[in-house]
Short mmCIF file of C-alpha atoms in Angstrom, two decimals:
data_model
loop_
_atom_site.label_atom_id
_atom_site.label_comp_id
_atom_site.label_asym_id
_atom_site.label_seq_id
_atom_site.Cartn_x
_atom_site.Cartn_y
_atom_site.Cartn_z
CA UNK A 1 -5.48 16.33 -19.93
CA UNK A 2 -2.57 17.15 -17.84
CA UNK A 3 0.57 15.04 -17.49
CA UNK A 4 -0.03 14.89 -13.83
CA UNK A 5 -3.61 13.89 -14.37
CA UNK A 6 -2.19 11.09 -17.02
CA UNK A 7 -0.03 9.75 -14.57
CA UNK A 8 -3.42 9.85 -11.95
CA UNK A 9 -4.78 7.92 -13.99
CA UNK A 10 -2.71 5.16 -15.01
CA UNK A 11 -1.73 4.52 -11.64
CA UNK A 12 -5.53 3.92 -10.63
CA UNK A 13 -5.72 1.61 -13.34
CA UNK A 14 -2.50 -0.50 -12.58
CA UNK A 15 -3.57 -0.54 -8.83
CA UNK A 16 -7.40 -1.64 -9.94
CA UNK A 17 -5.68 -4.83 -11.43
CA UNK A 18 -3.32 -5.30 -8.80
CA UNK A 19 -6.45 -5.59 -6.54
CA UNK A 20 -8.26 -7.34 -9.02
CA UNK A 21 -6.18 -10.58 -8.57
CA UNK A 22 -7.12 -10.47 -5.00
CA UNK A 23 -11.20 -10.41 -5.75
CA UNK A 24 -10.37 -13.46 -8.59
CA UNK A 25 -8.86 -15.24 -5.28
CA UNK A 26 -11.64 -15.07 -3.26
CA UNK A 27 -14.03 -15.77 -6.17
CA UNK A 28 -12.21 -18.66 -6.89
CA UNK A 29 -12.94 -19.85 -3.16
CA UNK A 30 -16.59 -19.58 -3.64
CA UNK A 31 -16.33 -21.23 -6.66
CA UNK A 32 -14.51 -24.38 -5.08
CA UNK A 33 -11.61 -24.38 -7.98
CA UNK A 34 -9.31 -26.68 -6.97
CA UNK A 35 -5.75 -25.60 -6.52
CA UNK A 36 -5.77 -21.99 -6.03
CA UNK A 37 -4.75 -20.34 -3.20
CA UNK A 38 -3.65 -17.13 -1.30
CA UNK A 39 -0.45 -16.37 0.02
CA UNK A 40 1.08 -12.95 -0.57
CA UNK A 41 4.47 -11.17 1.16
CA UNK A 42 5.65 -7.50 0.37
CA UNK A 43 9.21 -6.37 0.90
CA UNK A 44 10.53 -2.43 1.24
CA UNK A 45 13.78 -1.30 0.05
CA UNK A 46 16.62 -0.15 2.25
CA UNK A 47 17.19 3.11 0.21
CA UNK A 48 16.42 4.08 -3.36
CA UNK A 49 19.29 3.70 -5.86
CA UNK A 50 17.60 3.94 -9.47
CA UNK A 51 15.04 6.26 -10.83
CA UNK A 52 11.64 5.53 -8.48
CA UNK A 53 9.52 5.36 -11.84
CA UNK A 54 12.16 2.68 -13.31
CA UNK A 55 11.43 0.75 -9.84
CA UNK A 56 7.97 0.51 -10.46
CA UNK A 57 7.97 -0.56 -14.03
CA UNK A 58 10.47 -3.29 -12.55
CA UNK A 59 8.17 -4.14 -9.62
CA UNK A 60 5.25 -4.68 -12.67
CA UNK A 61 7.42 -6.75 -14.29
CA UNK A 62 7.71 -9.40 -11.51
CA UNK A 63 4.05 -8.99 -10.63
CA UNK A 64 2.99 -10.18 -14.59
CA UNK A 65 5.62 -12.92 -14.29
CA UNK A 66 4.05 -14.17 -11.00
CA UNK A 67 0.17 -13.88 -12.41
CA UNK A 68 1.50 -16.08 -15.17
CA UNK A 69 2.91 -18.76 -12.75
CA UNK A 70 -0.23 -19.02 -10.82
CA UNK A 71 -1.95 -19.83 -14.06
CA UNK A 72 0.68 -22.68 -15.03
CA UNK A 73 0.65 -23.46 -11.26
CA UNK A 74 1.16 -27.41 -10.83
CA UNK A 75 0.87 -28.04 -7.25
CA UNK A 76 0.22 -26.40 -3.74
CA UNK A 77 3.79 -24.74 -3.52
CA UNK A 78 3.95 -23.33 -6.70
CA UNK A 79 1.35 -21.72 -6.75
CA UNK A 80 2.48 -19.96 -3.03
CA UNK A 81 6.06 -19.13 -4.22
CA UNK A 82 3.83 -16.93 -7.39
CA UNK A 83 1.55 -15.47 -5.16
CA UNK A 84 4.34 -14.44 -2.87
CA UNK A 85 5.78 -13.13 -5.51
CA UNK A 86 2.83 -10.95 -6.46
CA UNK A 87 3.39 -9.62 -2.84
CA UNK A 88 6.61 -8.08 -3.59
CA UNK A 89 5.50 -6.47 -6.90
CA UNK A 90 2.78 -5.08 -5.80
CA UNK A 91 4.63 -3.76 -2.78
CA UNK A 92 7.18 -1.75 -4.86
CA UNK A 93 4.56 -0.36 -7.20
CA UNK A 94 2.30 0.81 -4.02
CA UNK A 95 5.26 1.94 -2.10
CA UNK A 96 5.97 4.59 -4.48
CA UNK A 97 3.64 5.42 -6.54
CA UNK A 98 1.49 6.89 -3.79
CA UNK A 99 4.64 9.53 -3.03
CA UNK A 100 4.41 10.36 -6.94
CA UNK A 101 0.46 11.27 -6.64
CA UNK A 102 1.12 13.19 -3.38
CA UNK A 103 4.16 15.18 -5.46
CA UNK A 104 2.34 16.08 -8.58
CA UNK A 105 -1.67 16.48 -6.75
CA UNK A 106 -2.60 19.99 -6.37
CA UNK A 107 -2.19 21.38 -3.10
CA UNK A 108 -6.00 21.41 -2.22
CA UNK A 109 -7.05 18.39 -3.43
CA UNK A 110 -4.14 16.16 -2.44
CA UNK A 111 -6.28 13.86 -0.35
CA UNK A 112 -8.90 13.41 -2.86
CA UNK A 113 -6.17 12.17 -5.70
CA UNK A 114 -5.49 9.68 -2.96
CA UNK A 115 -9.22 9.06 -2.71
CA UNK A 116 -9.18 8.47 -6.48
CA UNK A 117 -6.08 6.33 -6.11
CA UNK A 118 -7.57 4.13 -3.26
CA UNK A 119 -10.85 3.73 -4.43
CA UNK A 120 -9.42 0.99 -6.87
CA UNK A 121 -8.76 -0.85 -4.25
CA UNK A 122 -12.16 -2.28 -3.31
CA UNK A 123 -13.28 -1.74 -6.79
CA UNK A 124 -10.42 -3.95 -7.86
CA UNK A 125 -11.30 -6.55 -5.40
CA UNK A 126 -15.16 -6.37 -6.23
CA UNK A 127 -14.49 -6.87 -10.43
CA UNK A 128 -12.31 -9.35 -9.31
CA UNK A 129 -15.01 -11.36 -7.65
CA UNK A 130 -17.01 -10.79 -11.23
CA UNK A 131 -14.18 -11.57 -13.29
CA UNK A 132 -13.03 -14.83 -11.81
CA UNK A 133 -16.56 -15.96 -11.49
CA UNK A 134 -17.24 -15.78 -14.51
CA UNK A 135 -13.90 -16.36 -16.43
CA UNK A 136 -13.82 -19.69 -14.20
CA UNK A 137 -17.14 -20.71 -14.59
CA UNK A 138 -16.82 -20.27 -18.15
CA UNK A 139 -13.45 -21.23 -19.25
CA UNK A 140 -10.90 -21.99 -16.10
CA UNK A 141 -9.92 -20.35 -13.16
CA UNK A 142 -6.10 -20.21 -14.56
CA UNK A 143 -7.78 -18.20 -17.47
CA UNK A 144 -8.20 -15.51 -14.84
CA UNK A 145 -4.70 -15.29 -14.08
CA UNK A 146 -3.29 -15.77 -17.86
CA UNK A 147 -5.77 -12.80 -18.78
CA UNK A 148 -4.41 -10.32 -15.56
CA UNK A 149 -0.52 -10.40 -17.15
CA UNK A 150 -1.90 -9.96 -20.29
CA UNK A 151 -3.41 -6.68 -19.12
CA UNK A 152 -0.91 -5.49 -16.82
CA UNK A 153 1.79 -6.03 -19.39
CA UNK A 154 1.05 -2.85 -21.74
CA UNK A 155 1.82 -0.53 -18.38
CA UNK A 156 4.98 -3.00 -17.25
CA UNK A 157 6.45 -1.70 -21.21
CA UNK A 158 5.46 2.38 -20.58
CA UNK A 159 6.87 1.89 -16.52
CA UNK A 160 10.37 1.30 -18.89
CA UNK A 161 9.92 3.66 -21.59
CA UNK A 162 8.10 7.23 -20.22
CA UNK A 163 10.34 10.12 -19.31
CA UNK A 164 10.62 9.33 -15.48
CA UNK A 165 9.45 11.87 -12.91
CA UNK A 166 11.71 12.55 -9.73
CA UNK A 167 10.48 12.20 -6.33
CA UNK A 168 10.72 14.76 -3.70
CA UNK A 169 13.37 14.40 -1.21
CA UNK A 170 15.46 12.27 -3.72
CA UNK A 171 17.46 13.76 -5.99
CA UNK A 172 19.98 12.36 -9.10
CA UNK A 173 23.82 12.62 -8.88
CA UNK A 174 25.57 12.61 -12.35
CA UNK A 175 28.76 11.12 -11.56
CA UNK A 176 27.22 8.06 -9.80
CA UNK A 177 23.90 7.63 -11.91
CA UNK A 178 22.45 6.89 -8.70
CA UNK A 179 19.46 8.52 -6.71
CA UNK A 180 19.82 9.46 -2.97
CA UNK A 181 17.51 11.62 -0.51
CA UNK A 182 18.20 15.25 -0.79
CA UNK A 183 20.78 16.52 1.28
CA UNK A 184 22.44 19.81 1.77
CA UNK A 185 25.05 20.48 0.13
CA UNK A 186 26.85 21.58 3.20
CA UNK A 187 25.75 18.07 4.50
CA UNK A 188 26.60 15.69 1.98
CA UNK A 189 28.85 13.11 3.02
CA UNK A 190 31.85 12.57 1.41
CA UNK A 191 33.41 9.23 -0.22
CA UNK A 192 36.34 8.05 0.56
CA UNK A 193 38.98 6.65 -1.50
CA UNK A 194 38.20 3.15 -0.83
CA UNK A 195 34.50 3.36 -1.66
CA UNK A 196 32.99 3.81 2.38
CA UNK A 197 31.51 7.23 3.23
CA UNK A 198 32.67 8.77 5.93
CA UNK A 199 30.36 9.66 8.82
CA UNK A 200 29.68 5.64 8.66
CA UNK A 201 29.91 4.44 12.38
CA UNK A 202 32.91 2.83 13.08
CA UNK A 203 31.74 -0.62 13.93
CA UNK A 204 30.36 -0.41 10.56
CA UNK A 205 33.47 0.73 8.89
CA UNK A 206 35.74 -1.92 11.11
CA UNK A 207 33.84 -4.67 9.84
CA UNK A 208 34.00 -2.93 6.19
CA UNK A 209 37.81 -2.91 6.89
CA UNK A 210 38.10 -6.94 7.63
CA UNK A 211 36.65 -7.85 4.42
CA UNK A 212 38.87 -8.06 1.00
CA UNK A 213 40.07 -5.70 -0.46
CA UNK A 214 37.79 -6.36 -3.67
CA UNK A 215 35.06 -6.69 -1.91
CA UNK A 216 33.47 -3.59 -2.26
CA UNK A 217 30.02 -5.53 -2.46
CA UNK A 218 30.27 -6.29 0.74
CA UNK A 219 30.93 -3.08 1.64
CA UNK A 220 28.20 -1.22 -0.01
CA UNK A 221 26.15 -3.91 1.53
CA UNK A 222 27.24 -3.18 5.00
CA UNK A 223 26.60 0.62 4.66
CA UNK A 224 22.68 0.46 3.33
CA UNK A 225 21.68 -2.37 6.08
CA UNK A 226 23.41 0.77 8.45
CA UNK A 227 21.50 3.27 6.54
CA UNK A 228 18.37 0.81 6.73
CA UNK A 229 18.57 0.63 10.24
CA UNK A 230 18.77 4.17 10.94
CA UNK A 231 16.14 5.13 8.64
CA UNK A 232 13.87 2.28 10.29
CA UNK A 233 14.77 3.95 13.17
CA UNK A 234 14.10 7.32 12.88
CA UNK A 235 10.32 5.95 11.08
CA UNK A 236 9.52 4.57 14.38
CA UNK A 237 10.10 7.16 16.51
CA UNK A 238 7.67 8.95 14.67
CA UNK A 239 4.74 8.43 17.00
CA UNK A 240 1.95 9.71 14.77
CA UNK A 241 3.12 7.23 12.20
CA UNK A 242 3.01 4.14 14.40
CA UNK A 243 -0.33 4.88 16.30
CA UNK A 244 -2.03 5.48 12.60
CA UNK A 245 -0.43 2.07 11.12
CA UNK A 246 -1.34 0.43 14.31
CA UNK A 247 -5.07 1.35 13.94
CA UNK A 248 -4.42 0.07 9.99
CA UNK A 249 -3.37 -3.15 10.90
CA UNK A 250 -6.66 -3.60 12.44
CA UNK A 251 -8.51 -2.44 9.62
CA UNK A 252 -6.61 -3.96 7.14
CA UNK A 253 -7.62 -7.87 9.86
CA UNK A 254 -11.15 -7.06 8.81
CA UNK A 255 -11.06 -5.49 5.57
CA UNK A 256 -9.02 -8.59 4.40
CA UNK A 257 -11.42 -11.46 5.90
CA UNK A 258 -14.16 -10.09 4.58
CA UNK A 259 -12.91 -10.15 1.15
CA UNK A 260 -12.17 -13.51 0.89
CA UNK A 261 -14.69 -14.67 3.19
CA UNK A 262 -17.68 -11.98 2.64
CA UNK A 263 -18.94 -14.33 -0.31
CA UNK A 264 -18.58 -17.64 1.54
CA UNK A 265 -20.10 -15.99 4.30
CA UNK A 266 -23.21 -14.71 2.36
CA UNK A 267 -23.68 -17.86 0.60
CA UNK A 268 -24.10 -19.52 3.52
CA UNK A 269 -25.67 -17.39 6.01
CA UNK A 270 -28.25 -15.79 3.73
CA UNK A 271 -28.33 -18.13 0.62
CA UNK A 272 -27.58 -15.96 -2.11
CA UNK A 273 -28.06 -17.44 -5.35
CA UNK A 274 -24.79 -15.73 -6.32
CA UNK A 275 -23.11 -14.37 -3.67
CA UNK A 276 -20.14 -13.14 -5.71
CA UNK A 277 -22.11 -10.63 -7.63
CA UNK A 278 -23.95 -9.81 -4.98
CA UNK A 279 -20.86 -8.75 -2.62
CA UNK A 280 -18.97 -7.69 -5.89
CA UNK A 281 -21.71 -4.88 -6.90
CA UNK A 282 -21.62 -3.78 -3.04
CA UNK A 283 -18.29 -3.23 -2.78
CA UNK A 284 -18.01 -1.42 -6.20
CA UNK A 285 -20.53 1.16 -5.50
CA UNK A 286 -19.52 1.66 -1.46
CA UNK A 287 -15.72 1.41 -2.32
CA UNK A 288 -16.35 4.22 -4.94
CA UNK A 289 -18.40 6.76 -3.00
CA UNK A 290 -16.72 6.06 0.75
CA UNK A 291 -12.98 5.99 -0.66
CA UNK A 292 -14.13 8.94 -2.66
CA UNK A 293 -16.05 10.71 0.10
CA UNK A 294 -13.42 10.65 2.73
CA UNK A 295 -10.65 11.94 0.58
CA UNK A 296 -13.16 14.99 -0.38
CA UNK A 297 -14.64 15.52 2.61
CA UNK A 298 -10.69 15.93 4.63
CA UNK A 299 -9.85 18.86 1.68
CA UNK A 300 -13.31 20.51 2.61
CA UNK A 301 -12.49 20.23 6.54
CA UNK A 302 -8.71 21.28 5.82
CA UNK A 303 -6.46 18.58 5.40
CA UNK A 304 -3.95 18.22 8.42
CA UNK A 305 -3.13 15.17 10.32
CA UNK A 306 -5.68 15.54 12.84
CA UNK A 307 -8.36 16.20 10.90
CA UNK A 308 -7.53 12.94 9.66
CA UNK A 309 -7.64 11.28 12.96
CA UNK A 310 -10.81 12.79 13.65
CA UNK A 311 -12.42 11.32 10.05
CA UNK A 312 -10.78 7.89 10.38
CA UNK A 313 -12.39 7.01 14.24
CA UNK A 314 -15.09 8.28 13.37
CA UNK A 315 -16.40 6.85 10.18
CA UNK A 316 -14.73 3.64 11.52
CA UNK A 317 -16.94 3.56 14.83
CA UNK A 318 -20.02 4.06 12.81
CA UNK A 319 -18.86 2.07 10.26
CA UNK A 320 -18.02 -0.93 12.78
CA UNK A 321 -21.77 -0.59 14.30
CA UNK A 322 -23.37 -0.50 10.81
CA UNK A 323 -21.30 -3.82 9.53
CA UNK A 324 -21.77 -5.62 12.59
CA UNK A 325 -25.46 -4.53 13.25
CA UNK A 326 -26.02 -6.00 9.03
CA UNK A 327 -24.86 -9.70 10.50
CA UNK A 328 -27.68 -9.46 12.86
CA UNK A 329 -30.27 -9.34 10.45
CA UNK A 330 -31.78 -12.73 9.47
CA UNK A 331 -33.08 -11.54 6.58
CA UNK A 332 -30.89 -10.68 3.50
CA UNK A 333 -33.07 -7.09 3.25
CA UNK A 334 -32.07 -6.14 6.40
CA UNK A 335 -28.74 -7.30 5.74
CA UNK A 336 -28.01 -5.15 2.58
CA UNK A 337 -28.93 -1.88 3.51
CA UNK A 338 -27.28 -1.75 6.93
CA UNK A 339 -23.64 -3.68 5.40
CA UNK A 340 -24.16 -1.34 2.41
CA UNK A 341 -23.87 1.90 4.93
CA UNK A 342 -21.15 -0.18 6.97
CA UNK A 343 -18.47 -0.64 3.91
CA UNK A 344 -19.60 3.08 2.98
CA UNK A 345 -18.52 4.53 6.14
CA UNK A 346 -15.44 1.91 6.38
CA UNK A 347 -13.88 2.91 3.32
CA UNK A 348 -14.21 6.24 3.61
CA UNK A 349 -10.98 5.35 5.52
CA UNK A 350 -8.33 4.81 2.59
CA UNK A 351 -7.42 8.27 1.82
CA UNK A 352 -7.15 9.70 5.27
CA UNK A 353 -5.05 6.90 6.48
CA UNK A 354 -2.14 7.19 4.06
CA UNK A 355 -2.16 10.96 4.14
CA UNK A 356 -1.29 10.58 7.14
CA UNK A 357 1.53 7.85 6.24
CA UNK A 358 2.83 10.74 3.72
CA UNK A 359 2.82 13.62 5.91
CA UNK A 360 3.77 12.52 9.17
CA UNK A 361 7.32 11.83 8.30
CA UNK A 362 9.69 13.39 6.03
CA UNK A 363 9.62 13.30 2.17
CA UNK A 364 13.20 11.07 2.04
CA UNK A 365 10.88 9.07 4.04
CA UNK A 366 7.93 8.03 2.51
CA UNK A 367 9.02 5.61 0.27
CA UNK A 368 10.07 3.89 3.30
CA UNK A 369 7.21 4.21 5.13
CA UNK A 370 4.73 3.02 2.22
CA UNK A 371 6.78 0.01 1.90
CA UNK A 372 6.39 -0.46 6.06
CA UNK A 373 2.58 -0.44 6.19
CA UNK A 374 2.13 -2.22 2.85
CA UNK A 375 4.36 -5.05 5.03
CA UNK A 376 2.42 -4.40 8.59
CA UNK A 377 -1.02 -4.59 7.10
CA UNK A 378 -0.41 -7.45 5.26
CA UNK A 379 2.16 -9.80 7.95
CA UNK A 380 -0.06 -8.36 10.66
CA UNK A 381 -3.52 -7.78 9.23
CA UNK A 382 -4.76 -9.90 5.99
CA UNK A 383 -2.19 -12.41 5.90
CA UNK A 384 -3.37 -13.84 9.01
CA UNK A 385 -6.98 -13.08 9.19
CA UNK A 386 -7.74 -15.35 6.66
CA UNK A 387 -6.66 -18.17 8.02
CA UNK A 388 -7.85 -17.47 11.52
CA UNK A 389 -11.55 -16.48 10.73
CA UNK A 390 -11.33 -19.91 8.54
CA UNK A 391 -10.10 -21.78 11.70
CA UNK A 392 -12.63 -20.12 14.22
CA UNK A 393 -15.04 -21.05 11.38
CA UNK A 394 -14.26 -24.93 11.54
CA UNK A 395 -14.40 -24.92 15.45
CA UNK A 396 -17.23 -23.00 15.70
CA UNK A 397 -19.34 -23.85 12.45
CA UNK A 398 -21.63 -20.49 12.29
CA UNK A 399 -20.80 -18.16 9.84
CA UNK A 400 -22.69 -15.28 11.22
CA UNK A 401 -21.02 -15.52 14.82
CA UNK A 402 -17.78 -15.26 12.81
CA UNK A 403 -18.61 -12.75 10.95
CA UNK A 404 -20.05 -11.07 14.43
CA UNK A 405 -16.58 -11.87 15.90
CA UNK A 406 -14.29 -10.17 12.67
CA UNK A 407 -16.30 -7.06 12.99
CA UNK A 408 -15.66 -6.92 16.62
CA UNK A 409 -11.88 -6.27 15.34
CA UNK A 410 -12.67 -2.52 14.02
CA UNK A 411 -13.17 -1.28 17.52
CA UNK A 412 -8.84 -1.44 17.79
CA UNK A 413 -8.34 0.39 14.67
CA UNK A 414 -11.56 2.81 16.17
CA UNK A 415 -9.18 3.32 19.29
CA UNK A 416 -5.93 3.86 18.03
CA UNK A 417 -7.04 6.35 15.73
CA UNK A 418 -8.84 8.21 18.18
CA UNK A 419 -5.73 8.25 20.05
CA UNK A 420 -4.21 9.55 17.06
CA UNK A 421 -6.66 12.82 17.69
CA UNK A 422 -4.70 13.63 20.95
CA UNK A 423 -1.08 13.52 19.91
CA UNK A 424 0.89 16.34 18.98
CA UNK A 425 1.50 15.92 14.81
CA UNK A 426 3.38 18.27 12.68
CA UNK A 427 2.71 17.74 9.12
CA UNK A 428 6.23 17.25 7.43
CA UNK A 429 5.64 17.29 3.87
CA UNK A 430 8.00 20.49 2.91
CA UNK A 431 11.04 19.07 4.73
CA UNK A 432 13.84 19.00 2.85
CA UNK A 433 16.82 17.78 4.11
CA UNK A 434 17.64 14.10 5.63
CA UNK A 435 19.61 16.24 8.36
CA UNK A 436 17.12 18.27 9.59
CA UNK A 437 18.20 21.33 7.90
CA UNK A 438 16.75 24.89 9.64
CA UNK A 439 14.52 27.19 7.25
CA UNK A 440 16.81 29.57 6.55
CA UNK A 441 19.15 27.27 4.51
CA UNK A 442 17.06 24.87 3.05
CA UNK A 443 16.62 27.81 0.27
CA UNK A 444 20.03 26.11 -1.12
CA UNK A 445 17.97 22.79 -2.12
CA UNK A 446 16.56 23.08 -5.72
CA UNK A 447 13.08 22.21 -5.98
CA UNK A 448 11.16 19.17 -7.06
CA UNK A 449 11.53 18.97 -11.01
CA UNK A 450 13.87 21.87 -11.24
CA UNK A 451 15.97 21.57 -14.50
CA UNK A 452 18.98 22.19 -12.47
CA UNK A 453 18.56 20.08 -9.59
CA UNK A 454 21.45 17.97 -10.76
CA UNK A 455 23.69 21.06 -9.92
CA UNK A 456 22.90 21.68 -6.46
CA UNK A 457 24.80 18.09 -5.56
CA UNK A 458 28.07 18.42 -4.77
CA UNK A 459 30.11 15.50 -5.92
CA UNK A 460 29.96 12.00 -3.68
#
């Protein structure tokens, strides 16, 4: 086994229990355990400063610590500050670990590494709804939690201790010990005596200059919320990247109300005698083989950006006309087959969607613009669904209009993405420098993993 397919591999498995804390949520719902709850929050960094691998062991760290504290949760707010927390490891490890996979996949089966790295994520949620059933219905539901740190922890120690990879577009300067995006050397910006680089706008630098002299904390901080903002900037003027996390954000609405709903939802509209394994085995097997199938099925149509587009309306549309054609039925063996095709066609979705998040912007990038969608699908999509399906729920009191309604929701991501089909995309994964560096002397840039790409820095 390769290293690359090592490090394949241990990602899926750290994202699989990542995801699995979301399924022991929802199971805990059906359940009726009092005092759990879901709340989660991601954050993205302003630039990357320390080895990217380093950042994700870190990122581990605080999501073990927080799976802990929802176990020795005491009240209602303790148990949101931990899950909040969860948010923001999760968000670092998914941020970049994604970039990593995209690095070290080969170059014709990119999108179905992705596929393998995705599918986790509904079978995550789906052993999740088997785990905390039956750890809380056989010991308690913070068992569930206690037991995800424990596993997690043995990948927290190797995220600290395994040589660390580099990640395209960054590169490590010796003198600082910090990481950067690759620039030029012709490009690089130069430091100053006094700690600010020059090139820094001068409102930036004026404001820099009014603080003490000592305060080169303040300084520093001044300069990455500028290079934030110009970084945020330049991610949304990349149309292609908008339009697709627009469509996710709808996706993401649905996907996330039906996971902590679907069993609630199946209980009561069909009667299911266990509606946790039931929607836990159908998500397992359609999460597998859709994730799977659409990251296989863009390498065997050629994977560019449109291509994408084209897979992602479509399987959505038909997905969206399966799912919603499944709540229908009144009987549960009409219900099965048609929702089985739905999720089938629905997540056939995850890989094509974040190639398209890696490619459409530039490699410096994409640590950046992980970090963005992880924080727009969640603040925009499952963050809020939950809550609102519950609320249309209490005013309305029939679960299968609901669940009529939520699928409704697909048809946006449906449309953006087919909008997505029509815009002009350029796929920008071999772009090199931050400064938009022509062809001919990007040759000056060492290479990902090159032994000497230390030396092609000139000193900051």
């Amino acid at each position: 086994m390769t290293y690359s397919v090592r490090l394949l591999v241990m990602f899926c498995i750290i994202n699989m229990l990542n995801y699995v804390d979301r399924g022991v949520i929802a199971s805990n719902g059906v359940n009726g355990s009092r005092g759990s709850c879901s709340g989660s929050t991601c954050s993205s960094g302003s630039g990357i400063h320390h080895n990217p691998f380093r950042l994700i062991g870190v990122g581990l760290l605080v999501w073990t610590i927080a799976t802990a504290g929802c176990g020795c949760s005491f009240d209602f707010w303790s148990i949101t500050i931990c899950r909040m927390l969860v948010g923001v490891g999760e968000a670092s490890f998914i941020s970049l670990a994604a970039p990593f996979i995209d690095d070290n996949a080969p170059a014709a089966q990119k999108t179905a590494w992705l596929a393998m790295f995705y599918m986790c994520i509904p079978t995550g949620i789906a052993l999740g709804y088997v785990y905390g059933g039956l750890v809380g219905g056989h010991l308690h539901w913070r068992a569930a939690f206690w037991g995800e740190s424990i596993l997690m922890l043995p990948f927290v120690i190797l995220g600290f201790v395994i040589k660390p990879l580099e990640l395209k577009g960054f590169t490590h300067n010796k003198k600082t010990k910090e990481y950067g995006p690759m620039l030029s050397p012709e490009l690089q910006d130069e430091t100053s005596n006094n700690g600010i680089k020059q090139g820094v706008p001068a409102i930036v630098e004026g404001l820099a200059e009014k603080l003490p002299e000592n305060s080169s904390f303040g300084k520093k901080v001044m300069i990455e919320i500028h290079h934030f903002g110009k970084d945020m900037k330049e991610l949304l003027q990349e149309r292609v990247y908008v339009v697709n996390v627009a469509g996710y954000i709808f996706y993401n609405f649905v996907i996330g109300a039906y996971s902590y709903w679907g069993p609630k939802a199946g209980q009561d509209i069909y009667h299911m005698a266990s509606a946790d394994l039931m929607f836990g085995g159908i998500t397992i097997v359609c999460g597998i083989f859709g994730t799977l199938a659409g990251g296989f099925i863009l390498d065997k149509i050629d994977s560019t950006i449109s291509n994408a587009f084209k897979l992602l309306s479509g399987a959505t549309f038909l997905g969206a006309i399966f799912c919603f054609g499944a709540f229908c039925f009144k009987s549960l063996y009409g219900f099965i087959p048609f929702f089985s095709v739905g999720e089938l066609l629905v997540f056939a979705t995850q890989a094509p969607v974040n190639y398209i998040c890696l490619h459409s912007v530039k490699p410096s990038l994409r640590p950046l613009s992980m970090a963005m969608s992880t924080v727009s699908i969640h603040i925009l999509g499952d963050v809020p669904s939950s809550p609102i399906v519950g609320f249309i729920q209490d005013k309305i009191h029939n679960w299968r209009t609901t669940a009529l309604l939520l699928t409704s929701v697909l048809v946006g991501a449906f449309g953006f993405w087919f909008w997505g089909i029509f815009l002009h995309s350029v796929d920008r994964f071999n772009e090199q420098s931050e400064h938009g560096v022509p062809a001919t002397e990007r040759s000056n840039l060492r290479p990902l993993l090159d032994d000497g790409n230390d030396e092609a820095r000139t000193s900051q």
